[in-house]
mmCIF file of C-alpha atoms and ligand atoms in Angstrom:
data_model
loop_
_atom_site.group_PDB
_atom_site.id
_atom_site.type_symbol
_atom_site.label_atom_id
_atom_site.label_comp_id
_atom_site.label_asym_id
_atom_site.label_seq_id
_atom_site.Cartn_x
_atom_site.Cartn_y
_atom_site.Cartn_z
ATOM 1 C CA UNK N 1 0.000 0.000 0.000
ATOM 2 C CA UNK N 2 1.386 3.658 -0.782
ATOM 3 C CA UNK N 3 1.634 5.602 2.323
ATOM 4 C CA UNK N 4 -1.456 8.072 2.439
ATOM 5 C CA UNK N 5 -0.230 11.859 0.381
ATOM 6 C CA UNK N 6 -0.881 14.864 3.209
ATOM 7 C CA UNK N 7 -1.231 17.560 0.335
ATOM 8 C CA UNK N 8 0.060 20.198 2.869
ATOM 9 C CA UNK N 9 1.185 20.227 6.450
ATOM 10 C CA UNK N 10 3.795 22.205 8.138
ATOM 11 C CA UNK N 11 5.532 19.285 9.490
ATOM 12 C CA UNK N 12 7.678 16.176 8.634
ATOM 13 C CA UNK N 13 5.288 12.786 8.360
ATOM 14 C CA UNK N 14 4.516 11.518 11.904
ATOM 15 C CA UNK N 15 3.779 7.960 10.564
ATOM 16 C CA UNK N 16 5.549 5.498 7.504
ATOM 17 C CA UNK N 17 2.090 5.884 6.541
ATOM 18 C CA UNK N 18 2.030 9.303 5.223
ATOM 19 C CA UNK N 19 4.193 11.225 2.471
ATOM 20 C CA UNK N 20 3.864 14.603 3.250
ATOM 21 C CA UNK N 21 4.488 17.687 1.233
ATOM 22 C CA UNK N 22 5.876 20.111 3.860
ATOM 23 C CA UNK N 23 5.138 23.660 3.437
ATOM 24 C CA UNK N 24 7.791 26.062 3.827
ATOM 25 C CA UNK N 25 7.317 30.015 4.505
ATOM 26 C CA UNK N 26 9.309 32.623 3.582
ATOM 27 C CA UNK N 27 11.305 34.237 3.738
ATOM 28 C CA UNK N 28 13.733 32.121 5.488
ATOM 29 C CA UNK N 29 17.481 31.922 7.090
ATOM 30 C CA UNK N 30 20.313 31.039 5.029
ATOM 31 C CA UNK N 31 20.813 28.506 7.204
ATOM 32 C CA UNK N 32 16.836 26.949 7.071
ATOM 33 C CA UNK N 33 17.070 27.524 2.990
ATOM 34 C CA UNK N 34 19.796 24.786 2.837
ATOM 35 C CA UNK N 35 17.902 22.828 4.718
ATOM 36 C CA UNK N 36 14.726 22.762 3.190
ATOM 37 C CA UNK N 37 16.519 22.360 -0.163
ATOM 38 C CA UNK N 38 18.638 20.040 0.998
ATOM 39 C CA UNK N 39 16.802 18.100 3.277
ATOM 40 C CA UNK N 40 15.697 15.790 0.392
ATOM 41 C CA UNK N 41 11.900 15.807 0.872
ATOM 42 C CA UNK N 42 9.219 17.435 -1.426
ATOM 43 C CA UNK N 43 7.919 20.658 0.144
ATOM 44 C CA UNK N 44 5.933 23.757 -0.999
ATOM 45 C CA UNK N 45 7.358 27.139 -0.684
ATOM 46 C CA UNK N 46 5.679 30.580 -0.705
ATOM 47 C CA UNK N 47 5.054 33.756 1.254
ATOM 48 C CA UNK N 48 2.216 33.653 2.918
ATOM 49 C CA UNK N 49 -0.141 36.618 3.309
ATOM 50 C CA UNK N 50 -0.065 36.577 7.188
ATOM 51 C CA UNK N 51 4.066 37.076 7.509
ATOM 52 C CA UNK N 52 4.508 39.413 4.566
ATOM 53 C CA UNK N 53 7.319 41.656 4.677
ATOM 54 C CA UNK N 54 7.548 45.380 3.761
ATOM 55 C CA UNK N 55 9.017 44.658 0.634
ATOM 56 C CA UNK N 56 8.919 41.063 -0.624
ATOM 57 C CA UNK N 57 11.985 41.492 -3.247
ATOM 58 C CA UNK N 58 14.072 39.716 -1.124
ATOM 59 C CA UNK N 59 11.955 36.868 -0.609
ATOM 60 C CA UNK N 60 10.540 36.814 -4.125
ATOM 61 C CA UNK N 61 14.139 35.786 -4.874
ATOM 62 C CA UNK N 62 14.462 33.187 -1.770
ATOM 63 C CA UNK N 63 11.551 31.887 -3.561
ATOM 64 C CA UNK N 64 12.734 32.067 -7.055
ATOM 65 C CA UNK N 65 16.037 29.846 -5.945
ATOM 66 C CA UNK N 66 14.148 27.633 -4.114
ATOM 67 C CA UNK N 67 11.297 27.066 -7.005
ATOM 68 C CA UNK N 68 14.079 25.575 -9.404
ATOM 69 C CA UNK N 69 15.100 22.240 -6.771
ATOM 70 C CA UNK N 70 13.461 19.465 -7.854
ATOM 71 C CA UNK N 71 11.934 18.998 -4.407
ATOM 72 C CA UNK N 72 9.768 21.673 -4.874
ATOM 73 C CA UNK N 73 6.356 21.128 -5.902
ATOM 74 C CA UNK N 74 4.112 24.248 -6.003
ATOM 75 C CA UNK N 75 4.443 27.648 -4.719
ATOM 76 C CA UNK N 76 2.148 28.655 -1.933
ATOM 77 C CA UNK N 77 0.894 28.833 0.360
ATOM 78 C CA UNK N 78 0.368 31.674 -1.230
ATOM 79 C CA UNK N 79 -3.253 34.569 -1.737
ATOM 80 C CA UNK N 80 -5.284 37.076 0.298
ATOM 81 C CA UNK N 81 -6.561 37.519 3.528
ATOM 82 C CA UNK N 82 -9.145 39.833 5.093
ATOM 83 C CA UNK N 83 -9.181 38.936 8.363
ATOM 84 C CA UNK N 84 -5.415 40.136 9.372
ATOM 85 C CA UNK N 85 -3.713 43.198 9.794
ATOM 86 C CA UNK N 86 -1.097 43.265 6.805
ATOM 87 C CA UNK N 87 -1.701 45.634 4.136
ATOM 88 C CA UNK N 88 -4.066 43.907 1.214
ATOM 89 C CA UNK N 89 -2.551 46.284 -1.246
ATOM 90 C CA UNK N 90 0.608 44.463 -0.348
ATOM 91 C CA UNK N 91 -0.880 41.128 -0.229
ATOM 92 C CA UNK N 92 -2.484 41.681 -3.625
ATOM 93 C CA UNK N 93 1.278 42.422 -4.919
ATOM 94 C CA UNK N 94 2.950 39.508 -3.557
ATOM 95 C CA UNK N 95 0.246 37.293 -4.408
ATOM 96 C CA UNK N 96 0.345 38.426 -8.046
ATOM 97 C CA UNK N 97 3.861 38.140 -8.534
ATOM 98 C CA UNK N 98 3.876 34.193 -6.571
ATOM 99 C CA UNK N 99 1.650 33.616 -9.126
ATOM 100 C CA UNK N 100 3.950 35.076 -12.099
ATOM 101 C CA UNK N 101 6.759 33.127 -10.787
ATOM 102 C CA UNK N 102 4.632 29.467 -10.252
ATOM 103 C CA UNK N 103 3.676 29.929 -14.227
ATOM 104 C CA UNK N 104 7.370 30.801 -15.017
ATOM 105 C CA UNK N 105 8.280 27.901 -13.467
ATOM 106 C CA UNK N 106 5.200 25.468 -14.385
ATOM 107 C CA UNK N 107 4.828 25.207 -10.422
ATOM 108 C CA UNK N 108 1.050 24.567 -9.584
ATOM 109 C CA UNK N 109 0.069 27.111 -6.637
ATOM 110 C CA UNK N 110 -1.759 26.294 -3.176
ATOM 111 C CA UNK N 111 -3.896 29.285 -2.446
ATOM 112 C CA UNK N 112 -4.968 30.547 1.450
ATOM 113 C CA UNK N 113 -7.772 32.516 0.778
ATOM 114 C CA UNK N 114 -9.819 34.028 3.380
ATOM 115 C CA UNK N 115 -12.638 36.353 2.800
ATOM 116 C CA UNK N 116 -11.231 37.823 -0.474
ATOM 117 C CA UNK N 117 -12.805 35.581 -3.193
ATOM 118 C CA UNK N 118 -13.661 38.351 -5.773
ATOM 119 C CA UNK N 119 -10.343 39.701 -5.641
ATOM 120 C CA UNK N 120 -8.234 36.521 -5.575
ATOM 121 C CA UNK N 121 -10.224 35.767 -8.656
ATOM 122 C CA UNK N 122 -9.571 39.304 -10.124
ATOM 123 C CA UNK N 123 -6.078 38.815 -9.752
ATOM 124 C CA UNK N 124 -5.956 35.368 -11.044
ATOM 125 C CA UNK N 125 -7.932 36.294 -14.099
ATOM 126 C CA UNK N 126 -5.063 38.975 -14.883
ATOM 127 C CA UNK N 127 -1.992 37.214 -14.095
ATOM 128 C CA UNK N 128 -3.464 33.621 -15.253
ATOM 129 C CA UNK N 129 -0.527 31.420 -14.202
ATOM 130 C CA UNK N 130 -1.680 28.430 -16.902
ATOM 131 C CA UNK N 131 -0.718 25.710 -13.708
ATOM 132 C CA UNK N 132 -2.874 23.845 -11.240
ATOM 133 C CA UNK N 133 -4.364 26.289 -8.168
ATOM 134 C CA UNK N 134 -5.222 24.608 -5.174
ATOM 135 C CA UNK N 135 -7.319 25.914 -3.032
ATOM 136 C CA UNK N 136 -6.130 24.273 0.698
ATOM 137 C CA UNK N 137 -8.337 24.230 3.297
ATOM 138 C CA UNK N 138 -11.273 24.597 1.946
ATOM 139 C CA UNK N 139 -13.761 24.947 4.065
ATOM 140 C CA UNK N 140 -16.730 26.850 2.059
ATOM 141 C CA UNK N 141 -20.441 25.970 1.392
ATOM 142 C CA UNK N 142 -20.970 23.687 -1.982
ATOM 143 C CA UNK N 143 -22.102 26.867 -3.751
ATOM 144 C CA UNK N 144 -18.702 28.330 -3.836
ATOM 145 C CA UNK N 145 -17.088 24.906 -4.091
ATOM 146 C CA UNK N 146 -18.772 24.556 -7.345
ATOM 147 C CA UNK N 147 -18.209 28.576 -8.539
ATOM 148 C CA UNK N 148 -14.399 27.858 -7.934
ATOM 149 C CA UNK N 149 -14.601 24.004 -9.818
ATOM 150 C CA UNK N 150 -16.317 25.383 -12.618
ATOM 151 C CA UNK N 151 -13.365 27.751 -12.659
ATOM 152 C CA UNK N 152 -10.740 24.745 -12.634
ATOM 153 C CA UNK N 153 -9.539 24.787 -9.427
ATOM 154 C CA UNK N 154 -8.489 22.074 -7.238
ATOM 155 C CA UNK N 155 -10.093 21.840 -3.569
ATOM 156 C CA UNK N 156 -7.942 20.625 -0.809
ATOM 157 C CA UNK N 157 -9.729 19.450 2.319
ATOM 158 C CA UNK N 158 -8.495 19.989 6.375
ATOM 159 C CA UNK N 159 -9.590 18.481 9.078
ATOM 160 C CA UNK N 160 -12.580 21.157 9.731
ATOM 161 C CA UNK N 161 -14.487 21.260 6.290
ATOM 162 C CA UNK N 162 -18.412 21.061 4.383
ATOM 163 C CA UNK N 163 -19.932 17.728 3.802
ATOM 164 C CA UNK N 164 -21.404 18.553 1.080
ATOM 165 C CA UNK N 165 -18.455 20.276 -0.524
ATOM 166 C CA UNK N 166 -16.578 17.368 -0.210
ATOM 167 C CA UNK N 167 -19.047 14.888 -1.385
ATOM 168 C CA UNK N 168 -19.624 17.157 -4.681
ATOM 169 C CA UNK N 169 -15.964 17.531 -5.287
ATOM 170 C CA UNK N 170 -14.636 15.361 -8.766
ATOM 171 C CA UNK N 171 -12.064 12.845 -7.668
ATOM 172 C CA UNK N 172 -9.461 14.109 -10.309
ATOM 173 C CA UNK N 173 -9.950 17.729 -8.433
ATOM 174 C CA UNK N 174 -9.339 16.646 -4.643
ATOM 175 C CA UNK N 175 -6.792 16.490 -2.224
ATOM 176 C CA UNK N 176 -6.895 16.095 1.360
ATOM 177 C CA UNK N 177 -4.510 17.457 3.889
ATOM 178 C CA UNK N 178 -3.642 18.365 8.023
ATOM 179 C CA UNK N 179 -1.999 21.614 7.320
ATOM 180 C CA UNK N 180 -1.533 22.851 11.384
ATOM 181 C CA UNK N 181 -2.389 19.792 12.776
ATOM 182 C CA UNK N 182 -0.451 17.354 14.365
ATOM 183 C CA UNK N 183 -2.365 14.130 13.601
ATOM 184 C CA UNK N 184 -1.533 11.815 10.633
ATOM 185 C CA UNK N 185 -3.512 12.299 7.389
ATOM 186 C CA UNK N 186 -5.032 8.392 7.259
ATOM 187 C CA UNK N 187 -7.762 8.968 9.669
ATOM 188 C CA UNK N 188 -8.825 12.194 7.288
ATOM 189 C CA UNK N 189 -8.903 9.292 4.430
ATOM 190 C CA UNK N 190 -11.231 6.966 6.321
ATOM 191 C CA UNK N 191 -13.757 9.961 7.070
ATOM 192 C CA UNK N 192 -13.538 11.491 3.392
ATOM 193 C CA UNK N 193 -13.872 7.969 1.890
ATOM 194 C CA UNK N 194 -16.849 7.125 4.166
ATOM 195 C CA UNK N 195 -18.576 10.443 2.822
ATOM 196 C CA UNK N 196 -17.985 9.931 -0.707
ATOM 197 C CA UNK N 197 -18.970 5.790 -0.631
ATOM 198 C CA UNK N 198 -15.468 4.662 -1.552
ATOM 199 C CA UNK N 199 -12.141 3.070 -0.115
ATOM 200 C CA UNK N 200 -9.540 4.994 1.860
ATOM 201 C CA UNK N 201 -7.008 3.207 -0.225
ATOM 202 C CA UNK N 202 -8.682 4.209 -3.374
ATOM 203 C CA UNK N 203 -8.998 8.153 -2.725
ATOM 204 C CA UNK N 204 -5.651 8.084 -2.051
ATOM 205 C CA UNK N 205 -4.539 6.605 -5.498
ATOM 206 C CA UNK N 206 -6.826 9.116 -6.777
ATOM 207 C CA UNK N 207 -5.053 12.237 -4.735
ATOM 208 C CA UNK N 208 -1.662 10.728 -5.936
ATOM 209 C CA UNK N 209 -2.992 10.627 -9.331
ATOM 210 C CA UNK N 210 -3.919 14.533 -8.966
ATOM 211 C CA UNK N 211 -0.430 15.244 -7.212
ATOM 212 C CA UNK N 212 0.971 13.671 -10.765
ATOM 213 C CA UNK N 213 -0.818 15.639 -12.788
ATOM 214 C CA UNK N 214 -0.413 18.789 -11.759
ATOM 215 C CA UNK N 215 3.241 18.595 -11.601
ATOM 216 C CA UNK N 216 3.568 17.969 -15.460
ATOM 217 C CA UNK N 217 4.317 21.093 -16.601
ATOM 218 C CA UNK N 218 7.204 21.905 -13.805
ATOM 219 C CA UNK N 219 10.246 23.732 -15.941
ATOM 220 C CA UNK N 220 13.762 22.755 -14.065
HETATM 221 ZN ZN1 ZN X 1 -0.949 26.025 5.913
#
């Protein structure tokens, strides 16, 4: 059996039964680059709205480095939010210009998005990376689940998320994931399979599938 994916976490696997796909955010130490780049695992990398600083040139470039290892699989987390303190005129900046680097690169991008949908989408229609966006964490009514499918994003699913949206979400379009949490991804599996009437075994061939194809058009 293939050890269960966690699609994003900010933490090493805690079991042989998960792979994870360790976010990184930047900008980051010398030092903790190396590591992350050298540590040998696959990881995400990205600036994250909450821990944006004054100018993001500097990280833009940590990012830039760390987008051509061959470890790195999307860029992100990476979007808008409305419910913290940093400036969304800068957040709508560094956002835009993740995004111009994850289509530079072919990276696929894992969006945080928080109360901000119309302009996430504004920005995304003007910058139009031409990679997979994920949108991790999703936690919103099947209405907007279905706006943002119909738009051909992927949904990736925490621990806290809609029934419904999950149930209505395509196979080839899903991910599942622990992002803060501490706990292993497998007993997410059991509860998403049990919702959508299949086999924990099978929805993760499925997300490894997905992770597959959206990493097709990666330029190293
Ligand atoms: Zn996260």
């Amino acid at each position: 059996m293939f050890p269960y994916l966690n699609f994003h976490a900010h933490r090493e696997a805690v079991s042989p039964r998960e792979t994870v796909i360790r976010n990184v955010l930047l900008p980051l130490s010398t030092e903790e680059e190396d590591a992350a780049v050298n540590a040998g695992n696959p990881f995400s990398a990205g600036i994250h709205p909450w821990h944006l600083p004054a100018s993001s040139d500097d990280a833009l470039r940590q990012l830039g480095r760390m987008a051509l290892c061959s470890q790195c699989v999307a860029i992100g987390e990476a979007g808008l939010d409305k419910c913290c303190t940093v400036s969304f005129s800068l957040q709508c900046d560094a956002f835009a210009r993740q995004l111009g680097l994850a289509g530079e690169r072919g990276l696929p991008v894992i969006i945080h998005c928080v109360k901000a949908w119309e302009e996430l989408l504004a920005i995304m229609k003007r910058i139009r990376p031409g990679t997979a966006c994920v949108i991790h964490g999703f936690r919103g009514k099947p209405q907007l689940a279905e706006n943002l499918l119909t738009r051909g994003f992927y949904l990736s699913f925490g621990l806290r998320f809609n029934s419904e949206s999950l149930r209505l979400c395509p196979p080839e379009r899903l991910f599942l994931e622990t992002d803060e949490a501490r706990c292993s991804v497998e007993a997410l599996y059991h509860t998403a399979a049990d919702l959508r009437g299949c086999s924990p075994e099978s929805l993760n061939m499925q997300c490894l599938q997905n992770l597959y194809d959206i990493s097709q058009n990666a330029k190293k």
